[in-house]
XYZ file of C-alpha atoms in Angstrom:
481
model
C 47.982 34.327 7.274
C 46.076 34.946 10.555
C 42.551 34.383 7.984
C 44.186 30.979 6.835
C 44.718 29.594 10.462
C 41.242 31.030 11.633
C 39.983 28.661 8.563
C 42.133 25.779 9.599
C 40.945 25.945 13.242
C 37.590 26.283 11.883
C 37.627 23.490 10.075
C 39.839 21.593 12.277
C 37.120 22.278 15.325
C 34.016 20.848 12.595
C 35.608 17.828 11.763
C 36.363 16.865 15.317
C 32.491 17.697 16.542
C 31.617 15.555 13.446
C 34.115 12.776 14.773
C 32.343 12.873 17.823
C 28.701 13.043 17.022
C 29.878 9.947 14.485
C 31.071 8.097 17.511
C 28.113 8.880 19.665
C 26.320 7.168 17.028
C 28.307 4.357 16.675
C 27.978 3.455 20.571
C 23.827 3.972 20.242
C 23.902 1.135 17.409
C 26.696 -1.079 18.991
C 24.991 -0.731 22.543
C 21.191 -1.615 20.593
C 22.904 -4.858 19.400
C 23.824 -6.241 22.824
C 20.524 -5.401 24.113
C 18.201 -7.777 25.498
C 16.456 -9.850 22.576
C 18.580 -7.959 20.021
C 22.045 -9.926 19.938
C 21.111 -12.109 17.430
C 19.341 -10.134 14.733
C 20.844 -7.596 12.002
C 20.765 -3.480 12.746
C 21.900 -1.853 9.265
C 21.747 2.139 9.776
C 23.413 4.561 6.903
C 22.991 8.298 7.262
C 23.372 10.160 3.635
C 23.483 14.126 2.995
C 21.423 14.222 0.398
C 22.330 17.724 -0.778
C 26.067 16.581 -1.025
C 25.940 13.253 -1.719
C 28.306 12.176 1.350
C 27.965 9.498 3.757
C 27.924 10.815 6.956
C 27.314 7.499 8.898
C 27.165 3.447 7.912
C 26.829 0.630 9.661
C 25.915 -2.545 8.070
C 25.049 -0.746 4.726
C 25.977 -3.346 2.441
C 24.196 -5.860 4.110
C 21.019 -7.233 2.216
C 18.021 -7.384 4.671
C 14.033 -7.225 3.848
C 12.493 -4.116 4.337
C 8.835 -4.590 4.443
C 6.819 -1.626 3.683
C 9.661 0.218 3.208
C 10.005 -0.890 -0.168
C 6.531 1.289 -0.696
C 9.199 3.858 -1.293
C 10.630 2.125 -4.453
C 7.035 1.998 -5.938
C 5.324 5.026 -5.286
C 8.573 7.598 -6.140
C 8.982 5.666 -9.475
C 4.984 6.188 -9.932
C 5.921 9.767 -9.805
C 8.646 9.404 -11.907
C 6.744 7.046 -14.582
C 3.249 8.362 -14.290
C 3.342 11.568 -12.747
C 1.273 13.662 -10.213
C -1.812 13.726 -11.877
C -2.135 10.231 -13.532
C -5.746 8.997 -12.674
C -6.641 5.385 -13.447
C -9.599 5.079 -15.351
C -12.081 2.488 -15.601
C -14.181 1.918 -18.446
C -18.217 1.669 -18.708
C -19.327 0.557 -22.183
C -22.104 -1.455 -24.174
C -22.674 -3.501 -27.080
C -25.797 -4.279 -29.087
C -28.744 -2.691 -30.252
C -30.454 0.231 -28.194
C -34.254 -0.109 -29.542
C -37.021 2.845 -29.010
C -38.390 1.631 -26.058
C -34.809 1.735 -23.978
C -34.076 -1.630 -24.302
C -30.427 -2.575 -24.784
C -30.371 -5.500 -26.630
C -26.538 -6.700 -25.601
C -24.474 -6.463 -23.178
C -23.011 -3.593 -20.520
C -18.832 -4.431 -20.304
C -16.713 -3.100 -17.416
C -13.282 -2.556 -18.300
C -10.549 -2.258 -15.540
C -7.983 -0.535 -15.343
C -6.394 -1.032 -11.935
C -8.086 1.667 -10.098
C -7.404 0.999 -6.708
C -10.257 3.487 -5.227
C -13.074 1.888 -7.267
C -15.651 1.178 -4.897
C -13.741 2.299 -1.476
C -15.461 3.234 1.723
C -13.259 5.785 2.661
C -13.691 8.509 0.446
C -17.719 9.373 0.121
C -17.338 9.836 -3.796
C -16.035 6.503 -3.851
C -18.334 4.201 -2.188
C -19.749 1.513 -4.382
C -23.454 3.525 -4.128
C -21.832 6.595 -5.181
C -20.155 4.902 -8.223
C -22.463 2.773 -9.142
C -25.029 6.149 -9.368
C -22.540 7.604 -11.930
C -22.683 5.149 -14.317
C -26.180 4.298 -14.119
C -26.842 7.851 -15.182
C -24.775 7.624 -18.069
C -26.584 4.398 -18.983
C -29.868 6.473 -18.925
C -27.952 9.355 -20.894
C -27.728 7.068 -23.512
C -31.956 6.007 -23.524
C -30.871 2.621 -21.419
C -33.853 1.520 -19.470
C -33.905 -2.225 -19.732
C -30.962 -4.805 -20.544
C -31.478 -7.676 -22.610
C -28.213 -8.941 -21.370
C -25.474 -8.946 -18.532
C -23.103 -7.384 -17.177
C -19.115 -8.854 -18.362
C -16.145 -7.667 -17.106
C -12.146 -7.590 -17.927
C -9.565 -7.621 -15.820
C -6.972 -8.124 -18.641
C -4.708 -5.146 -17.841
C -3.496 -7.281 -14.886
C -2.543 -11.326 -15.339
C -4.757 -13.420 -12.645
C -2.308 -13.523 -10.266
C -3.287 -11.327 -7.272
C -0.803 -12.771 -4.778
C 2.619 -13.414 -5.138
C 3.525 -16.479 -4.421
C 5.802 -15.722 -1.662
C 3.120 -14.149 0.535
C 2.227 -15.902 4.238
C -0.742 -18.126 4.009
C -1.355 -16.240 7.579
C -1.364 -13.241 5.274
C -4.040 -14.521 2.936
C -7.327 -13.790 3.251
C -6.815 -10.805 5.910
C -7.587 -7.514 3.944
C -3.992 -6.363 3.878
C -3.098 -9.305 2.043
C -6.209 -9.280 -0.557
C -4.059 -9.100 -4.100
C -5.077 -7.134 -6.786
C -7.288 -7.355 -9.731
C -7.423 -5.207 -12.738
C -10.785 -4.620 -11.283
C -10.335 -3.891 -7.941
C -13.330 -3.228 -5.924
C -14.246 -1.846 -2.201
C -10.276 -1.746 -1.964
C -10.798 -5.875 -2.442
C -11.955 -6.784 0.851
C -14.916 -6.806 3.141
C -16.275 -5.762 6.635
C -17.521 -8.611 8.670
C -18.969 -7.738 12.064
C -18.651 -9.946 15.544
C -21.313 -10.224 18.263
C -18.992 -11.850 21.010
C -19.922 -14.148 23.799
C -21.677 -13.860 27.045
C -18.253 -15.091 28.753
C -14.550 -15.481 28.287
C -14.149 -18.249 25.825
C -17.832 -18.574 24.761
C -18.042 -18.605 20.878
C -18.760 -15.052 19.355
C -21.085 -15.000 16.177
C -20.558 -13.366 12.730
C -23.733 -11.587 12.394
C -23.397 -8.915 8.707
C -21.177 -8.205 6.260
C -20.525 -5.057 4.405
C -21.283 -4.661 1.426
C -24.240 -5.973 2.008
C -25.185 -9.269 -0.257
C -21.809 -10.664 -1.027
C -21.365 -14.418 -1.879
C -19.275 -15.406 1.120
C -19.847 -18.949 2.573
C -18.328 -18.855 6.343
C -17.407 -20.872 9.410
C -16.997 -19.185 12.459
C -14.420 -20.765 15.101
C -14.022 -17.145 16.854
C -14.263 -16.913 20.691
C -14.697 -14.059 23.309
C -11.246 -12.553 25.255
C -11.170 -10.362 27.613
C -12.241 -6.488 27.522
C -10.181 -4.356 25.222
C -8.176 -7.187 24.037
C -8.493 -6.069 20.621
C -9.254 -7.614 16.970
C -7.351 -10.957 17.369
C -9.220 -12.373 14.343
C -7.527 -14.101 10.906
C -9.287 -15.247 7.879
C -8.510 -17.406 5.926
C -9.226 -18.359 2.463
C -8.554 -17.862 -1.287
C -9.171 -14.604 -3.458
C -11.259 -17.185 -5.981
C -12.891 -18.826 -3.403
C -15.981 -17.925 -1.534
C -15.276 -20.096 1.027
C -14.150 -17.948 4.513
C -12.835 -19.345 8.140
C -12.959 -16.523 10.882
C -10.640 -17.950 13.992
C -9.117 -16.235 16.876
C -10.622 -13.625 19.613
C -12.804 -10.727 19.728
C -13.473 -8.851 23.054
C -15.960 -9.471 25.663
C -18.469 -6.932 25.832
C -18.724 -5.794 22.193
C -21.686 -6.216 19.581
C -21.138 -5.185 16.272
C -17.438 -5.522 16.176
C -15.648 -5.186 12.847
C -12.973 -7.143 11.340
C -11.767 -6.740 7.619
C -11.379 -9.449 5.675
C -10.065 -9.892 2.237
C -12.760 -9.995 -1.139
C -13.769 -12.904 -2.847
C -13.534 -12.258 -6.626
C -13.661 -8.859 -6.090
C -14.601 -8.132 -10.444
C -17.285 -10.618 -10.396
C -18.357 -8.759 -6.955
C -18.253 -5.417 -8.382
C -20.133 -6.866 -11.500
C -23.133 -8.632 -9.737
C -23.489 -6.011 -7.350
C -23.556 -2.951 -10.219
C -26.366 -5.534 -11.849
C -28.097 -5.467 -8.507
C -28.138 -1.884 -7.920
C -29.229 -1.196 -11.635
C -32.395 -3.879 -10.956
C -33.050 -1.534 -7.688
C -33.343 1.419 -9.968
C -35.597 0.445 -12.274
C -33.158 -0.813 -14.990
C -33.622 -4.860 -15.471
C -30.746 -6.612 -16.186
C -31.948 -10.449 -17.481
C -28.713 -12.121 -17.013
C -25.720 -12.564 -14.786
C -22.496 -11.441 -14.734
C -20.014 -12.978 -16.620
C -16.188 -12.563 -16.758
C -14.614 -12.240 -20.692
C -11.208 -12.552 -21.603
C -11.218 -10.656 -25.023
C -12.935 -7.381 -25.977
C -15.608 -7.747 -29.001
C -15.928 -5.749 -31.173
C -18.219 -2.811 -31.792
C -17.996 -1.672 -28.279
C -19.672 1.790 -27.846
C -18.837 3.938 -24.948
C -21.028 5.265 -22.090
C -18.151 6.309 -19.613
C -15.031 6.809 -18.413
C -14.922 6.425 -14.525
C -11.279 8.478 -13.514
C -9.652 7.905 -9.587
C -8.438 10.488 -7.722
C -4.901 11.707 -8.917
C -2.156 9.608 -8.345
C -0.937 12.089 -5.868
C -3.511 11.196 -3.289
C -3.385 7.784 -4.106
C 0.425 7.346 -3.242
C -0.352 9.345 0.036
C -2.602 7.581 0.986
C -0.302 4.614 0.412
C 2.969 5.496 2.133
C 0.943 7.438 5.021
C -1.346 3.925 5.673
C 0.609 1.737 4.327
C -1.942 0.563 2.147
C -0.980 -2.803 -0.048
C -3.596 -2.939 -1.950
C -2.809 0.568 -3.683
C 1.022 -0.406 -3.623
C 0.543 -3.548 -5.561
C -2.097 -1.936 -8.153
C 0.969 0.782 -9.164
C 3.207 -1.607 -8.934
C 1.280 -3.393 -11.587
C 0.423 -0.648 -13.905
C 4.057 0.164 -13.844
C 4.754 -3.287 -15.513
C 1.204 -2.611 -17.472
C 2.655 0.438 -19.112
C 5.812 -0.441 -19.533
C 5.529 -4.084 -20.849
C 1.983 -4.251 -21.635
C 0.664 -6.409 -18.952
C 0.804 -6.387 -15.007
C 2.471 -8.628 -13.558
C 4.558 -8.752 -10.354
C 7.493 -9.595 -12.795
C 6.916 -6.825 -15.098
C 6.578 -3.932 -12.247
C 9.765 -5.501 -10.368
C 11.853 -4.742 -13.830
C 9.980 -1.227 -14.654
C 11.494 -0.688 -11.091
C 14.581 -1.565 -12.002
C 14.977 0.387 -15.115
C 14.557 3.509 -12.816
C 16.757 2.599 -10.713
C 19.268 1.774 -13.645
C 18.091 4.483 -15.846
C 19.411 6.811 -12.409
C 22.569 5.205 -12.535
C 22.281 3.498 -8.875
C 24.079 0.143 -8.510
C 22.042 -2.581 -7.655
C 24.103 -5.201 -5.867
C 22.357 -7.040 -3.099
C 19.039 -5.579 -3.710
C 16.164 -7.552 -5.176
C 12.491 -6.107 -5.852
C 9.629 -8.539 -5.993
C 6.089 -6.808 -5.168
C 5.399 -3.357 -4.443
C 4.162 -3.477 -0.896
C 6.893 -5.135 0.940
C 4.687 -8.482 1.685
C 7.064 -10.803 0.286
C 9.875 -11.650 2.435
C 12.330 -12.464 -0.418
C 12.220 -8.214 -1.127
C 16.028 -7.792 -0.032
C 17.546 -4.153 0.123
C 20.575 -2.828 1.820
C 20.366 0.706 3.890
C 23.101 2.489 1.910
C 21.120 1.695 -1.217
C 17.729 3.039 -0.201
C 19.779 6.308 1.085
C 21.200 6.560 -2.166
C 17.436 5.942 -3.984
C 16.131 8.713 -1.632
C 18.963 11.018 -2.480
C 18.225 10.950 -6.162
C 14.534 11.086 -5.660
C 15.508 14.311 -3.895
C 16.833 15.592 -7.063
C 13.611 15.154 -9.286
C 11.026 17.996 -9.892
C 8.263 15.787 -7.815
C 10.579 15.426 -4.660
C 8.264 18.202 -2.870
C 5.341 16.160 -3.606
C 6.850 12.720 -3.659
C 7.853 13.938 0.286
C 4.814 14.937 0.967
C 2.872 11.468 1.114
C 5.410 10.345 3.686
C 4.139 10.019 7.248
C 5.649 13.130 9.368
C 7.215 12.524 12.644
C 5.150 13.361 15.816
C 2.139 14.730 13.087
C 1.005 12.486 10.765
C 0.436 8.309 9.044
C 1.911 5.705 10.476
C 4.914 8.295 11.772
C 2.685 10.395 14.218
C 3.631 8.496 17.230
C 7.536 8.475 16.091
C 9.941 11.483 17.684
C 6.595 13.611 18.908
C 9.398 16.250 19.823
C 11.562 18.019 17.437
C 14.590 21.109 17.260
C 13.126 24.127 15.959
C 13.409 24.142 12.091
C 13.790 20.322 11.705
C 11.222 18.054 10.036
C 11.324 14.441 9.597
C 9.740 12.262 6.854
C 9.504 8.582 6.562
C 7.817 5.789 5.933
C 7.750 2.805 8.201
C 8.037 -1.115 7.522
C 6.767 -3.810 9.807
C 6.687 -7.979 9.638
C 7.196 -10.388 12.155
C 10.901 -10.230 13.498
C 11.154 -6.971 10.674
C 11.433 -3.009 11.916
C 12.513 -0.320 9.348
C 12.245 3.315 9.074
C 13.664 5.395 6.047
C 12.916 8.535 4.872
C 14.058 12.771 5.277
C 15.351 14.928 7.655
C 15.115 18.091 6.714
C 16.748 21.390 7.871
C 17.009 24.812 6.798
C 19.848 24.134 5.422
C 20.015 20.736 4.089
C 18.598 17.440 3.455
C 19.833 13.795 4.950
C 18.374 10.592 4.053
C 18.498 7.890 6.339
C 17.571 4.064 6.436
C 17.465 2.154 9.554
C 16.608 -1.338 9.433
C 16.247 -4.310 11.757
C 16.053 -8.130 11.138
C 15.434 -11.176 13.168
C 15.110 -9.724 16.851
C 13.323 -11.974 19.461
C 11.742 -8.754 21.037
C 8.208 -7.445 20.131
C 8.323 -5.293 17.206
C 6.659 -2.640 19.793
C 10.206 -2.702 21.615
C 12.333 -2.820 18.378
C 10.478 0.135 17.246
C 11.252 2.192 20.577
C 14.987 1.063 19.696
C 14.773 2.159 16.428
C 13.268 5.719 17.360
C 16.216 6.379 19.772
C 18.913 5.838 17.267
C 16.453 8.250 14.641
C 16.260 10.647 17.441
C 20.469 10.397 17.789
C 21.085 10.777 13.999
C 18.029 13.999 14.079
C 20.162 15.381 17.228
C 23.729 14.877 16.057
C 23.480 15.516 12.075
């Protein structure tokens, strides 16, 4: 008997410390609501144990908001799930025509895309356009090619020509997070262009290179000088088929050689004139230009298959950046593998058929790209707890976790909760639009695992100040669960 009321008491004195850690919570979120520049917007918050499946807190969780780069989540755990770890897209280098004694390909040299979001990227040294572009040229010469009587084609079939969905901010387009896709992607589809500002405040500043070097861009410069460590104020603006770029807004005084990224013309035809370039440079003539082609020919023989990096690395790279152009390319071969073609309406559905193959209700929740550009993405926080807790139950949850920022460490969480209890670590990705804040991701003890989703819509405060709101009720739900 005396064991029985020793358990009672016991479990009596846990659910009243839960009560009140629950209602400590509550007041954080109720007080952030009537603060300054916050009474107006939305604050959803839900708090899941993912190893028992309860809800330990919910406010607002059935309320459809947009989560912006949140929904990075969606896409790269069902990449796991649909194309696993070590998935590597692979682009194809290939020829057609005769290859006659003297080296001279009488035909044509065909790049073949497959969605390889890498292909030509500056960040990673075996990546760069030279150091690609020196791959397959030696395969060309493994095969006797010293001349081309030809061109250089390319496909971009395995993606539809659509690279931005239609919902996307015309402020968006043409700024290198908002490039699009391609089923040849290339330099991560945009391009460097570097400022020399003004003598004075409000003197013009002057676009004086680009990188890579020799792209067809046509520009007009309307960009001025602001003060001293003002920062990269600068938007482009243009059209991914267009070659046709406007630079406006401010670069700061003082600086030569300033970089802003902008977002690719035509990145394919790029890629394909500028692999013809390089080839002329090393001895191999090519006598025509590039041309685009819509159907394979026949008789194709192959030189090369050009692999990316695993997928692992590639959705790290995306949830710890952020990176849309590497979101929207799995997005795309989700659809791609699933349905044949990618499309932003096939890798919504391949999306969904996770999420309904996992039995998780989708009321209120609507998928659309697979960076979180689009403001008509619409989510609720109790779903996306319940999507991380059965991602937590998968064989790649270790790894799937693992390209999520960590908090005070790493990505775009190293500034977020730099101090921590002793045994606790937090994952999560971030989301951030005009008027949009979210976090979502793991907290993770020696003992368990919560999921968490905390969300914010149409504040009037800077998104700097929502996010310090935002981090106090994270730091509440790390302290009190």
């Amino acid at each position: 008997m005396k064991k029985i009321l020793s358990a009672i008491v016991c479990i009596t004195a846990i659910l009243a410390l839960q009560a009140q850690q629950t209602a400590e919570l509550e007041e954080l979120v109720n007080r952030t609501r009537r603060e300054a520049n916050m009474q107006h917007s939305v604050l959803a918050v839900t708090v899941y144990n993912a190893t028992t499946g309860k809800v330990l807190y919910s406010q607002n969780g059935d309320i459809s908001v947009t989560p912006a780069s949140v929904a990075k989540l969606f896409t790269t755990g069902v990449g796991f799930a649909r194309l696993g770890r070590d998935f590597r897209f692979t682009t194809k280098i290939t020829v057609r025509g005769d290859i006659d004694r003297e080296g001279v390909l009488h035909g044509n040299i065909y790049l073949i895309g497959g969605g390889d979001p890498l292909l030509g990227s500056y960040r990673y040294r075996q990546t760069t356009p030279d150091s690609i572009f020196a791959a397959w040229t030696r395969a060309l010469r493994m095969k006797g090619i010293r001349r081309v009587d030809g061109r250089v084609c390319y496909n971009t079939t395995i993606f539809d020509d659509q690279p931005l969905h239609d919902s996307w901010q015309w402020g968006d387009i043409g700024n290198y997070y908002s490039a699009g896709v391609s089923g040849l992607n290339f330099h991560e589809n945009m391009f460097f262009v570097y400022f020399n500002a003004g003598k004075s405040l409000g003197f013009p500043a002057t676009a004086v290179r680009t990188v890579p070097k020799n792209i067809d861009i046509h520009s007009t410069c309307e960009v001025t000088t602001a003060a001293e460590n003002s920062g990269d104020r600068v938007t482009i603006y243009g059209t991914p088929t267009s070659n046709e770029r406007l630079y406006r807004g401010t670069v700061p005084l003082g600086k030569n050689d300033f970089p802003v990224r902008g977002a690719l013309p035509n990145p394919a035809r790029t890629c394909a004139d500028l692999f013809a370039s390089y080839l002329r440079t090393r001895g191999i003539s090519v006598s025509l230009g590039a041309r685009e082609i819509s159907a394979m020919p026949d008789s194709l023989h192959a030189i090369m298959d050009y692999h990316s990096a695993p997928y692992s690395t590639i959705a790290q790279y995306t949830n710890r950046t952020s990176n849309n152009i590497y979101a929207e390319s799995i997005f795309k071969y989700l659809g791609y593998k699933q349905y044949r073609q990618g499309t932003f309406d096939n890798g919504a559905k391949a999306l969904m058929d996770y999420l309904a193959d996992k039995g998780l209700p989708t009321d209120g929740i609507r998928i659309v790209d697979g960076s979180g550009l689009s403001r008509l993405n619409r989510l609720t926080t109790d779903f996306l707890c319940r999507y991380l807790t059965a991602i937590s139950k998968e064989p790649f949850f270790d790894t799937f976790r693992s390209t999520l920022g960590k908090a005070g460490e790493s990505g775009t969480a190293r500034n977020i909760l730099p101090s921590l209890p002793d045994g606790t670590d937090v994952y999560l990705k971030t989301g951030t639009m005009d008027g949009v804040k979210a976090y979502a991701g793991y907290i993770v003890t020696a003992s368990e695992t919560l999921t968490f989703a905390i969300v914010s819509n149409s504040y009037d405060c800077s998104n700097h100040e929502a996010g310090e709101r935002l981090t106090r009720i994270l730091q509440a739900i790390v302290s009190n669960y």
